[in-house]
Short mmCIF file of C-alpha atoms in Angstrom, two decimals:
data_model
loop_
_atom_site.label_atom_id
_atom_site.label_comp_id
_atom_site.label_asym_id
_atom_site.label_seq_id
_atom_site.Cartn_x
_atom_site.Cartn_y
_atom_site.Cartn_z
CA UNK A 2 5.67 -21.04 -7.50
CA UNK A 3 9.28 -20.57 -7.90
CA UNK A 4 9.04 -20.86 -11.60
CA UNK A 5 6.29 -18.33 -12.09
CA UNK A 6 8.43 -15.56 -9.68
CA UNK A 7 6.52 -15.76 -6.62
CA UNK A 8 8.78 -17.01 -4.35
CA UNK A 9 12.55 -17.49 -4.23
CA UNK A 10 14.60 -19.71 -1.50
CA UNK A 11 18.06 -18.24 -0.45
CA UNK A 12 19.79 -21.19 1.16
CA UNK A 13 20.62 -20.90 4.54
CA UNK A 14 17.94 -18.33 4.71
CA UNK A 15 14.34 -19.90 3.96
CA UNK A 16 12.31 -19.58 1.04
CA UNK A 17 10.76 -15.75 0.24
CA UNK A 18 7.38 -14.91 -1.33
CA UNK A 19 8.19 -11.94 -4.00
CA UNK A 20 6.23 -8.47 -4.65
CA UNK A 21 5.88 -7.55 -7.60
CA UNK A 22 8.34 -4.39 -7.93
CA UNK A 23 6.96 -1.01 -8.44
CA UNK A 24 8.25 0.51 -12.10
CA UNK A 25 9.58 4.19 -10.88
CA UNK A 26 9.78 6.65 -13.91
CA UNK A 27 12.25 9.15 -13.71
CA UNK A 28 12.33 12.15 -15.89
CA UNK A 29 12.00 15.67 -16.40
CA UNK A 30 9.02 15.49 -14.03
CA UNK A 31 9.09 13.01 -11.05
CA UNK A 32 5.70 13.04 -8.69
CA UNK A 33 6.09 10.31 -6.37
CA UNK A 34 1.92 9.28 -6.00
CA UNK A 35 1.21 9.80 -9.79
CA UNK A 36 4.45 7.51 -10.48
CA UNK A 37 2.70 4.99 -7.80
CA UNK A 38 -0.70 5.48 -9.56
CA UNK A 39 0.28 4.96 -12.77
CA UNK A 40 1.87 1.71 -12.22
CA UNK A 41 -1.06 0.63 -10.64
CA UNK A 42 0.08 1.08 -6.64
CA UNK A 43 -1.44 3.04 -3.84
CA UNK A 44 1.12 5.09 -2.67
CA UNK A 45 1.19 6.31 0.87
CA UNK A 46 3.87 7.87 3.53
CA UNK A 47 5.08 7.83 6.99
CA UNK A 48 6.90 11.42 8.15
CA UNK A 49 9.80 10.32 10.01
CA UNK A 50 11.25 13.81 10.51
CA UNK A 51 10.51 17.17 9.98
CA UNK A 52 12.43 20.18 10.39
CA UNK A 53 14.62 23.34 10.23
CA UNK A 54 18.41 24.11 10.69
CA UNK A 55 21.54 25.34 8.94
CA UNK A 56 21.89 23.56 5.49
CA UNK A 57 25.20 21.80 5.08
CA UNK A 58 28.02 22.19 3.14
CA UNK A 59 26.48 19.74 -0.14
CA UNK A 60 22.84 21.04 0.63
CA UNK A 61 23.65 24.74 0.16
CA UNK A 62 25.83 24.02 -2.52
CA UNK A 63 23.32 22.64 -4.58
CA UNK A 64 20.46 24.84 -3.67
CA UNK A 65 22.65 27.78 -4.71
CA UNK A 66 22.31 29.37 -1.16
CA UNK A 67 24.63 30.76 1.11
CA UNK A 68 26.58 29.09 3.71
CA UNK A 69 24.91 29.09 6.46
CA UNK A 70 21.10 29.40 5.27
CA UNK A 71 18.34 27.63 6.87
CA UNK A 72 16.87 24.43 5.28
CA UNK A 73 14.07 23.03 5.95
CA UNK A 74 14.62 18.51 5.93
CA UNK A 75 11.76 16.63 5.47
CA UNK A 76 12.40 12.52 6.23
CA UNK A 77 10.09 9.73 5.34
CA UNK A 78 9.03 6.66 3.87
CA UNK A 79 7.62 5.68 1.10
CA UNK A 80 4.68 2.87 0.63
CA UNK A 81 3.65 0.76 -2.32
CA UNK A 82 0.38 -0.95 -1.36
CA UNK A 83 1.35 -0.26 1.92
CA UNK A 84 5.03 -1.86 1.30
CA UNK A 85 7.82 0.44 1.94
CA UNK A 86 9.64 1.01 -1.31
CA UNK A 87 11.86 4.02 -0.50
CA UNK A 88 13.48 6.36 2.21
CA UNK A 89 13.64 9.82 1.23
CA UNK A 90 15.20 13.34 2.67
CA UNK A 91 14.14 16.27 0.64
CA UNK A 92 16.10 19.67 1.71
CA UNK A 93 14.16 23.12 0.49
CA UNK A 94 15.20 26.52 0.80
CA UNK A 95 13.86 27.84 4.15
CA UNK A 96 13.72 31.92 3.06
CA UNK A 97 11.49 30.68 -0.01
CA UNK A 98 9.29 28.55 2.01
CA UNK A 99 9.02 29.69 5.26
CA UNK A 100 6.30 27.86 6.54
CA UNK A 101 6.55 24.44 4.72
CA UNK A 102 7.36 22.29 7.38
CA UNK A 103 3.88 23.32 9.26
CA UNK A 104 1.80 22.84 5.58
CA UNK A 105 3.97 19.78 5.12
CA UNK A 106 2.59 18.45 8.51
CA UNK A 107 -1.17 18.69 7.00
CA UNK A 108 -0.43 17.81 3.80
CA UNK A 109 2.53 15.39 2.45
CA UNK A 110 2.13 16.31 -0.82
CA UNK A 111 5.60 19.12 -1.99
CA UNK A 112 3.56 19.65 -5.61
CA UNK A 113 0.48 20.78 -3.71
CA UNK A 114 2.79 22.76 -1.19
CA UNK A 115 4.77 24.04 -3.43
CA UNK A 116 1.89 25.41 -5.53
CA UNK A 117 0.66 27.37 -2.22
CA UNK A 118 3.84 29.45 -2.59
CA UNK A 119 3.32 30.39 -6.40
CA UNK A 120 5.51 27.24 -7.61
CA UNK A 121 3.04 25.62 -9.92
CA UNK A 122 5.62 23.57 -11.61
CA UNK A 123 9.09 22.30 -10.93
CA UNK A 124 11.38 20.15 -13.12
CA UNK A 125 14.49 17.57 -12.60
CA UNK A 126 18.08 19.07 -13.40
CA UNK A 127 19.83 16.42 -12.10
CA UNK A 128 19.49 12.91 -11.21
CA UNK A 129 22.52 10.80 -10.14
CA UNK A 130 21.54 6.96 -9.93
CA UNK A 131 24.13 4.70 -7.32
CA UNK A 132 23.83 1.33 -5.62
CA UNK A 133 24.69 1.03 -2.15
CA UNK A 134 24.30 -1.11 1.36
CA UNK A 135 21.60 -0.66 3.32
CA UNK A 136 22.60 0.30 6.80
CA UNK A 137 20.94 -1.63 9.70
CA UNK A 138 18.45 1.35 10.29
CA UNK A 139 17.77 1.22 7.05
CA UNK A 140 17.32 -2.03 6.27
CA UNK A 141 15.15 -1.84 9.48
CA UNK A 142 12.85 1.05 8.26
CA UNK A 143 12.39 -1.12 5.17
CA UNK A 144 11.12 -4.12 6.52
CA UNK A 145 14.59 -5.96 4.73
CA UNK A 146 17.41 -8.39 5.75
CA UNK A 147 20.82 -6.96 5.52
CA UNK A 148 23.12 -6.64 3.94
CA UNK A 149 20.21 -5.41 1.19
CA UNK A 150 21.38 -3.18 -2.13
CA UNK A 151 19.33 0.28 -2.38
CA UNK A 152 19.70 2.13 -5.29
CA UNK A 153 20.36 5.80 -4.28
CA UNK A 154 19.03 8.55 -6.61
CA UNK A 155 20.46 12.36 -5.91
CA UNK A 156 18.59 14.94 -7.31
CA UNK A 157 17.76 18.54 -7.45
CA UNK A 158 14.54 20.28 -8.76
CA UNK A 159 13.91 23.73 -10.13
CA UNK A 160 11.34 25.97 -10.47
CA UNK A 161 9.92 27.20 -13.86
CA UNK A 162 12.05 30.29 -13.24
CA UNK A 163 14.54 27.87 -13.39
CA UNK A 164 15.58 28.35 -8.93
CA UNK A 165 16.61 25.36 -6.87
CA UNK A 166 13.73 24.17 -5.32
CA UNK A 167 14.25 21.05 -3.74
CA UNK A 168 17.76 19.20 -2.99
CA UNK A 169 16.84 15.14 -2.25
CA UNK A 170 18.15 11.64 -1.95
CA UNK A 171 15.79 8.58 -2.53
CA UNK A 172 17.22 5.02 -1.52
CA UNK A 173 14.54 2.63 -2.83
CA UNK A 174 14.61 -1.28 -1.95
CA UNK A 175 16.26 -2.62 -4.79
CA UNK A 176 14.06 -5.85 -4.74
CA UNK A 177 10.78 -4.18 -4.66
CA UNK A 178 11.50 -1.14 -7.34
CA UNK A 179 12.72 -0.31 -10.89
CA UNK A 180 14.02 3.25 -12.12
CA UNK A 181 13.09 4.19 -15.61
CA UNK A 182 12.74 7.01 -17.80
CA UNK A 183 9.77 8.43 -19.20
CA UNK A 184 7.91 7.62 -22.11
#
């Protein structure tokens, strides 16, 4: 079993039985269930928090609002087959989407809310890729052992009028997924 990759012993630990990781494309477009569907995954989520308040000093920054301005945060998890892969906080402008917390509520889906405000497409300008430590709460949320790596991806999306959109940080379980680039 250990020679085909499904399981691995850590010693001192116990022996592990390994899922298969989840290839992630990023790119010019990045839609979390279509990048689960396409590698074969059902993709689900659990809302962990959902909200509105001033944005902070980084958020506003890179949404090109005022200091100040409301955001509206939207906190989750994200499944693989019912595995959680990811954690993810997504920051939108609150004056261009005033009600998007409530449609977010019925619907988890930001491509299908975002096309109820006239946004029927939005692409990547930025992606920053980083490794770090799971904290305990993370590690927690993620069903992992500490200390765990995540890989951290930063990003900001823009409208095809070319206006911040979305401001968001992903920390994926760096055992269960692989970033790449599209194809």
């Amino acid at each position: 079993l250990k020679e085909d990759g499904i399981i691995r012993s850590r010693r001192g630990a116990g022996v592990f039985v390994l899922h298969k990781q989840t290839d992630y494309q990023i790119g010019k477009r990045v839609r979390f269930n279509q990048n689960l569907l396409e590698s074969g995954r059902t993709p689900s989520r659990k809302l962990l928090s959902l909200g509105t308040r001033p944005g902070d000093t980084e958020e506003v920054r890179q949404l090109q609002l005022k200091r100040g301005a409301l955001v509206h945060f939207y906190e989750g998890k994200s499944m693989a087959d019912n595995l959680p892969i990811a954690l993810f906080r997504s920051i939108f402008p609150a004056n261009r989407f005033p009600d998007l917390p409530k449609r977010l509520q019925s619907n988890p889906s930001v491509t299908a809310c975002f096309s109820d405000f006239g946004v029927d497409d939005y692409t990547r300008l930025s992606t920053r890729i980083a490794a770090v430590l799971a904290s305990s709460t993370q590690a927690s949320q993620l069903d992992l052992k500490e200390p765990t790596p995540l890989l951290m991806s930063t990003s900001v999306n823009i409208d095809n009028q070319c206006k911040q959109s979305e401001f968001g940080t992903t920390r994926l379980a760096g055992e269960r997924a692989t970033l790449g680039s599209e194809k």
